[in-house]
PDB file of N, CA and C in Angstrom:
ATOM      1  N   ILE C   1       0.834  -1.187   0.000  1.00 57.00           N
ATOM      2  CA  ILE C   1       0.000   0.000   0.000  1.00 57.00           C
ATOM      3  C   ILE C   1       0.871   1.240   0.000  1.00 57.00           C
ATOM      4  N   MET C   2       1.988   1.220   0.724  1.00 64.00           N
ATOM      5  CA  MET C   2       2.873   2.384   0.753  1.00 64.00           C
ATOM      6  C   MET C   2       3.404   2.693  -0.643  1.00 64.00           C
ATOM      7  N   ALA C   3       3.771   1.671  -1.384  1.00 66.00           N
ATOM      8  CA  ALA C   3       4.278   1.872  -2.744  1.00 66.00           C
ATOM      9  C   ALA C   3       3.199   2.483  -3.633  1.00 66.00           C
ATOM     10  N   GLN C   4       1.953   2.041  -3.462  1.00 64.00           N
ATOM     11  CA  GLN C   4       0.859   2.616  -4.236  1.00 64.00           C
ATOM     12  C   GLN C   4       0.673   4.087  -3.894  1.00 64.00           C
ATOM     13  N   THR C   5       0.786   4.434  -2.633  1.00 71.00           N
ATOM     14  CA  THR C   5       0.625   5.817  -2.206  1.00 71.00           C
ATOM     15  C   THR C   5       1.689   6.703  -2.832  1.00 71.00           C
ATOM     16  N   VAL C   6       2.914   6.253  -2.840  1.00 70.00           N
ATOM     17  CA  VAL C   6       4.004   7.017  -3.442  1.00 70.00           C
ATOM     18  C   VAL C   6       3.770   7.164  -4.945  1.00 70.00           C
ATOM     19  N   ALA C   7       3.367   6.088  -5.590  1.00 69.00           N
ATOM     20  CA  ALA C   7       3.110   6.144  -7.030  1.00 69.00           C
ATOM     21  C   ALA C   7       1.951   7.078  -7.354  1.00 69.00           C
ATOM     22  N   LEU C   8       0.928   7.077  -6.524  1.00 75.00           N
ATOM     23  CA  LEU C   8      -0.214   7.960  -6.757  1.00 75.00           C
ATOM     24  C   LEU C   8       0.184   9.425  -6.686  1.00 75.00           C
ATOM     25  N   ASP C   9       1.120   9.741  -5.826  1.00 77.00           N
ATOM     26  CA  ASP C   9       1.588  11.124  -5.724  1.00 77.00           C
ATOM     27  C   ASP C   9       2.149  11.618  -7.050  1.00 77.00           C
ATOM     28  N   SER C  10       2.763  10.729  -7.805  1.00 76.00           N
ATOM     29  CA  SER C  10       3.342  11.139  -9.085  1.00 76.00           C
ATOM     30  C   SER C  10       2.275  11.479 -10.121  1.00 76.00           C
ATOM     31  N   TYR C  11       1.068  10.991  -9.931  1.00 81.00           N
ATOM     32  CA  TYR C  11      -0.022  11.283 -10.859  1.00 81.00           C
ATOM     33  C   TYR C  11      -0.808  12.541 -10.475  1.00 81.00           C
ATOM     34  N   ALA C  12      -0.550  13.101  -9.322  1.00 83.00           N
ATOM     35  CA  ALA C  12      -1.348  14.221  -8.818  1.00 83.00           C
ATOM     36  C   ALA C  12      -1.328  15.422  -9.754  1.00 83.00           C
ATOM     37  N   ASP C  13      -0.167  15.786 -10.281  1.00 83.00           N
ATOM     38  CA  ASP C  13      -0.082  16.937 -11.185  1.00 83.00           C
ATOM     39  C   ASP C  13      -0.865  16.694 -12.465  1.00 83.00           C
ATOM     40  N   THR C  14      -0.773  15.490 -12.999  1.00 86.00           N
ATOM     41  CA  THR C  14      -1.510  15.151 -14.218  1.00 86.00           C
ATOM     42  C   THR C  14      -3.012  15.251 -13.986  1.00 86.00           C
ATOM     43  N   VAL C  15      -3.463  14.743 -12.853  1.00 88.00           N
ATOM     44  CA  VAL C  15      -4.891  14.804 -12.522  1.00 88.00           C
ATOM     45  C   VAL C  15      -5.349  16.257 -12.381  1.00 88.00           C
ATOM     46  N   ASP C  16      -4.558  17.079 -11.705  1.00 89.00           N
ATOM     47  CA  ASP C  16      -4.909  18.494 -11.562  1.00 89.00           C
ATOM     48  C   ASP C  16      -4.999  19.186 -12.920  1.00 89.00           C
ATOM     49  N   GLU C  17      -4.070  18.862 -13.798  1.00 89.00           N
ATOM     50  CA  GLU C  17      -4.068  19.438 -15.143  1.00 89.00           C
ATOM     51  C   GLU C  17      -5.313  19.016 -15.925  1.00 89.00           C
ATOM     52  N   LEU C  18      -5.658  17.735 -15.840  1.00 91.00           N
ATOM     53  CA  LEU C  18      -6.849  17.238 -16.529  1.00 91.00           C
ATOM     54  C   LEU C  18      -8.114  17.907 -15.997  1.00 91.00           C
ATOM     55  N   LEU C  19      -8.205  18.054 -14.692  1.00 92.00           N
ATOM     56  CA  LEU C  19      -9.372  18.709 -14.106  1.00 92.00           C
ATOM     57  C   LEU C  19      -9.496  20.144 -14.576  1.00 92.00           C
ATOM     58  N   ALA C  20      -8.370  20.838 -14.696  1.00 93.00           N
ATOM     59  CA  ALA C  20      -8.389  22.217 -15.188  1.00 93.00           C
ATOM     60  C   ALA C  20      -8.871  22.268 -16.635  1.00 93.00           C
ATOM     61  N   HIS C  21      -8.411  21.322 -17.459  1.00 90.00           N
ATOM     62  CA  HIS C  21      -8.863  21.271 -18.857  1.00 90.00           C
ATOM     63  C   HIS C  21     -10.363  21.005 -18.936  1.00 90.00           C
ATOM     64  N   PHE C  22     -10.828  20.027 -18.167  1.00 90.00           N
ATOM     65  CA  PHE C  22     -12.259  19.722 -18.180  1.00 90.00           C
ATOM     66  C   PHE C  22     -13.080  20.915 -17.693  1.00 90.00           C
ATOM     67  N   ALA C  23     -12.610  21.611 -16.680  1.00 93.00           N
ATOM     68  CA  ALA C  23     -13.326  22.786 -16.168  1.00 93.00           C
ATOM     69  C   ALA C  23     -13.411  23.871 -17.233  1.00 93.00           C
ATOM     70  N   SER C  24     -12.332  24.075 -17.959  1.00 90.00           N
ATOM     71  CA  SER C  24     -12.321  25.072 -19.026  1.00 90.00           C
ATOM     72  C   SER C  24     -13.292  24.707 -20.146  1.00 90.00           C
ATOM     73  N   ILE C  25     -13.268  23.437 -20.536  1.00 90.00           N
ATOM     74  CA  ILE C  25     -14.179  22.967 -21.587  1.00 90.00           C
ATOM     75  C   ILE C  25     -15.624  23.103 -21.135  1.00 90.00           C
ATOM     76  N   ASN C  26     -15.912  22.715 -19.901  1.00 91.00           N
ATOM     77  CA  ASN C  26     -17.276  22.838 -19.372  1.00 91.00           C
ATOM     78  C   ASN C  26     -17.732  24.289 -19.327  1.00 91.00           C
ATOM     79  N   ALA C  27     -16.840  25.194 -18.949  1.00 92.00           N
ATOM     80  CA  ALA C  27     -17.189  26.617 -18.894  1.00 92.00           C
ATOM     81  C   ALA C  27     -17.531  27.143 -20.288  1.00 92.00           C
ATOM     82  N   THR C  28     -16.766  26.726 -21.288  1.00 89.00           N
ATOM     83  CA  THR C  28     -17.027  27.153 -22.663  1.00 89.00           C
ATOM     84  C   THR C  28     -18.381  26.659 -23.134  1.00 89.00           C
ATOM     85  N   VAL C  29     -18.669  25.395 -22.895  1.00 91.00           N
ATOM     86  CA  VAL C  29     -19.955  24.823 -23.320  1.00 91.00           C
ATOM     87  C   VAL C  29     -21.105  25.499 -22.573  1.00 91.00           C
ATOM     88  N   THR C  30     -20.912  25.777 -21.302  1.00 93.00           N
ATOM     89  CA  THR C  30     -21.952  26.441 -20.515  1.00 93.00           C
ATOM     90  C   THR C  30     -22.236  27.836 -21.062  1.00 93.00           C
ATOM     91  N   GLN C  31     -21.194  28.561 -21.428  1.00 93.00           N
ATOM     92  CA  GLN C  31     -21.358  29.934 -21.897  1.00 93.00           C
ATOM     93  C   GLN C  31     -21.866  30.015 -23.332  1.00 93.00           C
ATOM     94  N   THR C  32     -21.309  29.176 -24.212  1.00 91.00           N
ATOM     95  CA  THR C  32     -21.621  29.308 -25.637  1.00 91.00           C
ATOM     96  C   THR C  32     -22.563  28.248 -26.166  1.00 91.00           C
ATOM     97  N   GLY C  33     -22.604  27.120 -25.500  1.00 90.00           N
ATOM     98  CA  GLY C  33     -23.458  26.029 -25.962  1.00 90.00           C
ATOM     99  C   GLY C  33     -22.816  25.143 -27.000  1.00 90.00           C
ATOM    100  N   ASN C  34     -21.585  25.463 -27.408  1.00 88.00           N
ATOM    101  CA  ASN C  34     -20.909  24.610 -28.389  1.00 88.00           C
ATOM    102  C   ASN C  34     -19.402  24.738 -28.252  1.00 88.00           C
ATOM    103  N   LEU C  35     -18.688  23.952 -29.047  1.00 87.00           N
ATOM    104  CA  LEU C  35     -17.231  23.949 -29.039  1.00 87.00           C
ATOM    105  C   LEU C  35     -16.704  24.230 -30.438  1.00 87.00           C
ATOM    106  N   THR C  36     -15.581  24.936 -30.515  1.00 87.00           N
ATOM    107  CA  THR C  36     -14.914  25.121 -31.799  1.00 87.00           C
ATOM    108  C   THR C  36     -14.191  23.828 -32.153  1.00 87.00           C
ATOM    109  N   GLU C  37     -13.691  23.739 -33.390  1.00 89.00           N
ATOM    110  CA  GLU C  37     -12.941  22.546 -33.801  1.00 89.00           C
ATOM    111  C   GLU C  37     -11.710  22.349 -32.916  1.00 89.00           C
ATOM    112  N   MET C  38     -11.030  23.438 -32.573  1.00 88.00           N
ATOM    113  CA  MET C  38      -9.847  23.339 -31.728  1.00 88.00           C
ATOM    114  C   MET C  38     -10.229  22.822 -30.348  1.00 88.00           C
ATOM    115  N   GLU C  39     -11.342  23.300 -29.822  1.00 87.00           N
ATOM    116  CA  GLU C  39     -11.799  22.842 -28.508  1.00 87.00           C
ATOM    117  C   GLU C  39     -12.217  21.382 -28.546  1.00 87.00           C
ATOM    118  N   LYS C  40     -12.830  20.956 -29.655  1.00 90.00           N
ATOM    119  CA  LYS C  40     -13.196  19.543 -29.799  1.00 90.00           C
ATOM    120  C   LYS C  40     -11.956  18.667 -29.825  1.00 90.00           C
ATOM    121  N   ASP C  41     -10.935  19.103 -30.571  1.00 91.00           N
ATOM    122  CA  ASP C  41      -9.685  18.344 -30.612  1.00 91.00           C
ATOM    123  C   ASP C  41      -9.072  18.260 -29.220  1.00 91.00           C
ATOM    124  N   ASN C  42      -9.099  19.380 -28.496  1.00 89.00           N
ATOM    125  CA  ASN C  42      -8.568  19.405 -27.129  1.00 89.00           C
ATOM    126  C   ASN C  42      -9.360  18.457 -26.230  1.00 89.00           C
ATOM    127  N   LEU C  43     -10.679  18.443 -26.390  1.00 90.00           N
ATOM    128  CA  LEU C  43     -11.519  17.549 -25.597  1.00 90.00           C
ATOM    129  C   LEU C  43     -11.143  16.091 -25.846  1.00 90.00           C
ATOM    130  N   PHE C  44     -10.950  15.707 -27.096  1.00 93.00           N
ATOM    131  CA  PHE C  44     -10.577  14.329 -27.410  1.00 93.00           C
ATOM    132  C   PHE C  44      -9.222  13.976 -26.801  1.00 93.00           C
ATOM    133  N   ARG C  45      -8.269  14.910 -26.852  1.00 92.00           N
ATOM    134  CA  ARG C  45      -6.954  14.654 -26.251  1.00 92.00           C
ATOM    135  C   ARG C  45      -7.068  14.485 -24.737  1.00 92.00           C
ATOM    136  N   VAL C  46      -7.863  15.344 -24.109  1.00 92.00           N
ATOM    137  CA  VAL C  46      -8.023  15.278 -22.660  1.00 92.00           C
ATOM    138  C   VAL C  46      -8.715  13.977 -22.251  1.00 92.00           C
ATOM    139  N   VAL C  47      -9.724  13.574 -22.990  1.00 93.00           N
ATOM    140  CA  VAL C  47     -10.413  12.310 -22.693  1.00 93.00           C
ATOM    141  C   VAL C  47      -9.457  11.134 -22.876  1.00 93.00           C
ATOM    142  N   ALA C  48      -8.655  11.161 -23.939  1.00 94.00           N
ATOM    143  CA  ALA C  48      -7.694  10.082 -24.163  1.00 94.00           C
ATOM    144  C   ALA C  48      -6.650  10.041 -23.046  1.00 94.00           C
ATOM    145  N   GLN C  49      -6.179  11.203 -22.629  1.00 92.00           N
ATOM    146  CA  GLN C  49      -5.205  11.252 -21.537  1.00 92.00           C
ATOM    147  C   GLN C  49      -5.835  10.746 -20.244  1.00 92.00           C
ATOM    148  N   ASN C  50      -7.082  11.113 -20.002  1.00 90.00           N
ATOM    149  CA  ASN C  50      -7.800  10.631 -18.828  1.00 90.00           C
ATOM    150  C   ASN C  50      -7.932   9.111 -18.859  1.00 90.00           C
ATOM    151  N   ASN C  51      -8.280   8.568 -20.015  1.00 92.00           N
ATOM    152  CA  ASN C  51      -8.413   7.111 -20.140  1.00 92.00           C
ATOM    153  C   ASN C  51      -7.081   6.412 -19.907  1.00 92.00           C
ATOM    154  N   SER C  52      -6.009   6.968 -20.448  1.00 91.00           N
ATOM    155  CA  SER C  52      -4.678   6.389 -20.243  1.00 91.00           C
ATOM    156  C   SER C  52      -4.295   6.402 -18.771  1.00 91.00           C
ATOM    157  N   LEU C  53      -4.607   7.489 -18.111  1.00 88.00           N
ATOM    158  CA  LEU C  53      -4.326   7.599 -16.681  1.00 88.00           C
ATOM    159  C   LEU C  53      -5.106   6.548 -15.894  1.00 88.00           C
ATOM    160  N   PHE C  54      -6.372   6.381 -16.231  1.00 85.00           N
ATOM    161  CA  PHE C  54      -7.200   5.385 -15.557  1.00 85.00           C
ATOM    162  C   PHE C  54      -6.648   3.974 -15.771  1.00 85.00           C
ATOM    163  N   ILE C  55      -6.229   3.689 -16.998  1.00 86.00           N
ATOM    164  CA  ILE C  55      -5.661   2.376 -17.297  1.00 86.00           C
ATOM    165  C   ILE C  55      -4.384   2.159 -16.495  1.00 86.00           C
ATOM    166  N   ASP C  56      -3.522   3.181 -16.454  1.00 83.00           N
ATOM    167  CA  ASP C  56      -2.288   3.070 -15.670  1.00 83.00           C
ATOM    168  C   ASP C  56      -2.591   2.814 -14.201  1.00 83.00           C
ATOM    169  N   LEU C  57      -3.516   3.570 -13.656  1.00 78.00           N
ATOM    170  CA  LEU C  57      -3.842   3.414 -12.244  1.00 78.00           C
ATOM    171  C   LEU C  57      -4.441   2.043 -11.954  1.00 78.00           C
ATOM    172  N   SER C  58      -5.259   1.570 -12.870  1.00 75.00           N
ATOM    173  CA  SER C  58      -5.918   0.279 -12.659  1.00 75.00           C
ATOM    174  C   SER C  58      -4.978  -0.903 -12.855  1.00 75.00           C
ATOM    175  N   SER C  59      -4.172  -0.846 -13.903  1.00 76.00           N
ATOM    176  CA  SER C  59      -3.350  -2.017 -14.216  1.00 76.00           C
ATOM    177  C   SER C  59      -1.960  -1.973 -13.606  1.00 76.00           C
ATOM    178  N   LYS C  60      -1.257  -0.886 -13.779  1.00 73.00           N
ATOM    179  CA  LYS C  60       0.134  -0.831 -13.317  1.00 73.00           C
ATOM    180  C   LYS C  60       0.249  -0.705 -11.808  1.00 73.00           C
ATOM    181  N   LEU C  61      -0.648   0.067 -11.198  1.00 67.00           N
ATOM    182  CA  LEU C  61      -0.555   0.255  -9.752  1.00 67.00           C
ATOM    183  C   LEU C  61      -1.428  -0.704  -8.976  1.00 67.00           C
ATOM    184  N   GLY C  62      -2.316  -1.394  -9.662  1.00 64.00           N
ATOM    185  CA  GLY C  62      -3.179  -2.348  -8.986  1.00 64.00           C
ATOM    186  C   GLY C  62      -4.116  -1.688  -7.993  1.00 64.00           C
ATOM    187  N   ILE C  63      -4.643  -0.523  -8.354  1.00 61.00           N
ATOM    188  CA  ILE C  63      -5.516   0.234  -7.458  1.00 61.00           C
ATOM    189  C   ILE C  63      -6.708  -0.600  -7.000  1.00 61.00           C
ATOM    190  N   LYS C  64      -7.256  -1.391  -7.903  1.00 59.00           N
ATOM    191  CA  LYS C  64      -8.441  -2.163  -7.535  1.00 59.00           C
ATOM    192  C   LYS C  64      -8.104  -3.553  -7.006  1.00 59.00           C
ATOM    193  N   ASP C  65      -6.807  -3.870  -6.909  1.00 60.00           N
ATOM    194  CA  ASP C  65      -6.407  -5.159  -6.345  1.00 60.00           C
ATOM    195  C   ASP C  65      -6.697  -5.182  -4.853  1.00 60.00           C
ATOM    196  N   ARG C  66      -7.088  -6.298  -4.398  1.00 57.00           N
ATOM    197  CA  ARG C  66      -7.421  -6.460  -2.985  1.00 57.00           C
ATOM    198  C   ARG C  66      -6.157  -6.675  -2.167  1.00 57.00           C
ATOM    199  N   SER C  67      -6.050  -5.960  -1.083  1.00 59.00           N
ATOM    200  CA  SER C  67      -4.949  -6.130  -0.149  1.00 59.00           C
ATOM    201  C   SER C  67      -5.537  -6.689   1.140  1.00 59.00           C
ATOM    202  N   GLU C  68      -5.181  -7.899   1.469  1.00 59.00           N
ATOM    203  CA  GLU C  68      -5.754  -8.538   2.656  1.00 59.00           C
ATOM    204  C   GLU C  68      -5.448  -7.749   3.921  1.00 59.00           C
ATOM    205  N   THR C  69      -4.274  -7.130   3.971  1.00 56.00           N
ATOM    206  CA  THR C  69      -3.912  -6.342   5.147  1.00 56.00           C
ATOM    207  C   THR C  69      -4.835  -5.149   5.306  1.00 56.00           C
ATOM    208  N   ALA C  70      -5.098  -4.454   4.206  1.00 56.00           N
ATOM    209  CA  ALA C  70      -5.907  -3.234   4.279  1.00 56.00           C
ATOM    210  C   ALA C  70      -7.394  -3.522   4.416  1.00 56.00           C
ATOM    211  N   TRP C  71      -7.842  -4.647   3.870  1.00 54.00           N
ATOM    212  CA  TRP C  71      -9.287  -4.878   3.806  1.00 54.00           C
ATOM    213  C   TRP C  71      -9.754  -5.989   4.741  1.00 54.00           C
ATOM    214  N   ASN C  72      -9.025  -6.266   5.773  1.00 62.00           N
ATOM    215  CA  ASN C  72      -9.420  -7.374   6.637  1.00 62.00           C
ATOM    216  C   ASN C  72     -10.547  -6.999   7.599  1.00 62.00           C
ATOM    217  N   LEU C  73     -10.883  -5.736   7.725  1.00 63.00           N
ATOM    218  CA  LEU C  73     -12.017  -5.323   8.553  1.00 63.00           C
ATOM    219  C   LEU C  73     -13.247  -5.193   7.667  1.00 63.00           C
ATOM    220  N   SER C  74     -14.388  -5.597   8.183  1.00 66.00           N
ATOM    221  CA  SER C  74     -15.591  -5.650   7.358  1.00 66.00           C
ATOM    222  C   SER C  74     -15.984  -4.297   6.779  1.00 66.00           C
ATOM    223  N   GLN C  75     -15.804  -3.208   7.530  1.00 67.00           N
ATOM    224  CA  GLN C  75     -16.205  -1.904   6.992  1.00 67.00           C
ATOM    225  C   GLN C  75     -15.318  -1.491   5.815  1.00 67.00           C
ATOM    226  N   TYR C  76     -14.049  -1.894   5.798  1.00 66.00           N
ATOM    227  CA  TYR C  76     -13.174  -1.586   4.684  1.00 66.00           C
ATOM    228  C   TYR C  76     -13.422  -2.522   3.519  1.00 66.00           C
ATOM    229  N   ASP C  77     -13.820  -3.737   3.822  1.00 64.00           N
ATOM    230  CA  ASP C  77     -14.176  -4.670   2.760  1.00 64.00           C
ATOM    231  C   ASP C  77     -15.362  -4.141   1.959  1.00 64.00           C
ATOM    232  N   LYS C  78     -16.314  -3.519   2.630  1.00 69.00           N
ATOM    233  CA  LYS C  78     -17.476  -2.936   1.938  1.00 69.00           C
ATOM    234  C   LYS C  78     -17.044  -1.825   0.996  1.00 69.00           C
ATOM    235  N   VAL C  79     -16.051  -1.029   1.404  1.00 67.00           N
ATOM    236  CA  VAL C  79     -15.523   0.020   0.522  1.00 67.00           C
ATOM    237  C   VAL C  79     -14.914  -0.606  -0.710  1.00 67.00           C
ATOM    238  N   HIS C  80     -14.122  -1.654  -0.520  1.00 60.00           N
ATOM    239  CA  HIS C  80     -13.493  -2.334  -1.654  1.00 60.00           C
ATOM    240  C   HIS C  80     -14.537  -2.905  -2.594  1.00 60.00           C
ATOM    241  N   GLU C  81     -15.539  -3.544  -2.056  1.00 69.00           N
ATOM    242  CA  GLU C  81     -16.589  -4.148  -2.893  1.00 69.00           C
ATOM    243  C   GLU C  81     -17.351  -3.074  -3.661  1.00 69.00           C
ATOM    244  N   GLY C  82     -17.488  -1.889  -3.088  1.00 67.00           N
ATOM    245  CA  GLY C  82     -18.166  -0.783  -3.760  1.00 67.00           C
ATOM    246  C   GLY C  82     -17.387  -0.208  -4.927  1.00 67.00           C
ATOM    247  N   MET C  83     -16.070  -0.458  -4.929  1.00 64.00           N
ATOM    248  CA  MET C  83     -15.245   0.042  -6.019  1.00 64.00           C
ATOM    249  C   MET C  83     -15.430  -0.840  -7.224  1.00 64.00           C
TER     250      MET C  83
END
């Protein structure tokens, strides 16, 4: 779990950047009701980067893998099952 925590820290900047991009895109759509071609291209890149990040977190870091040490209490097991 400690190794996962350290690895997750390395993704924090990327996640913050993605959230900023999504917020900007959402603000544009809210104000104008549509996106320019450049904004659409940016949206596709941001979605692809988000998907890549999710895949990395799921497969390489084993975020959804069960850790018997961490989930041996029933209330934490319920959190894991909810994921």
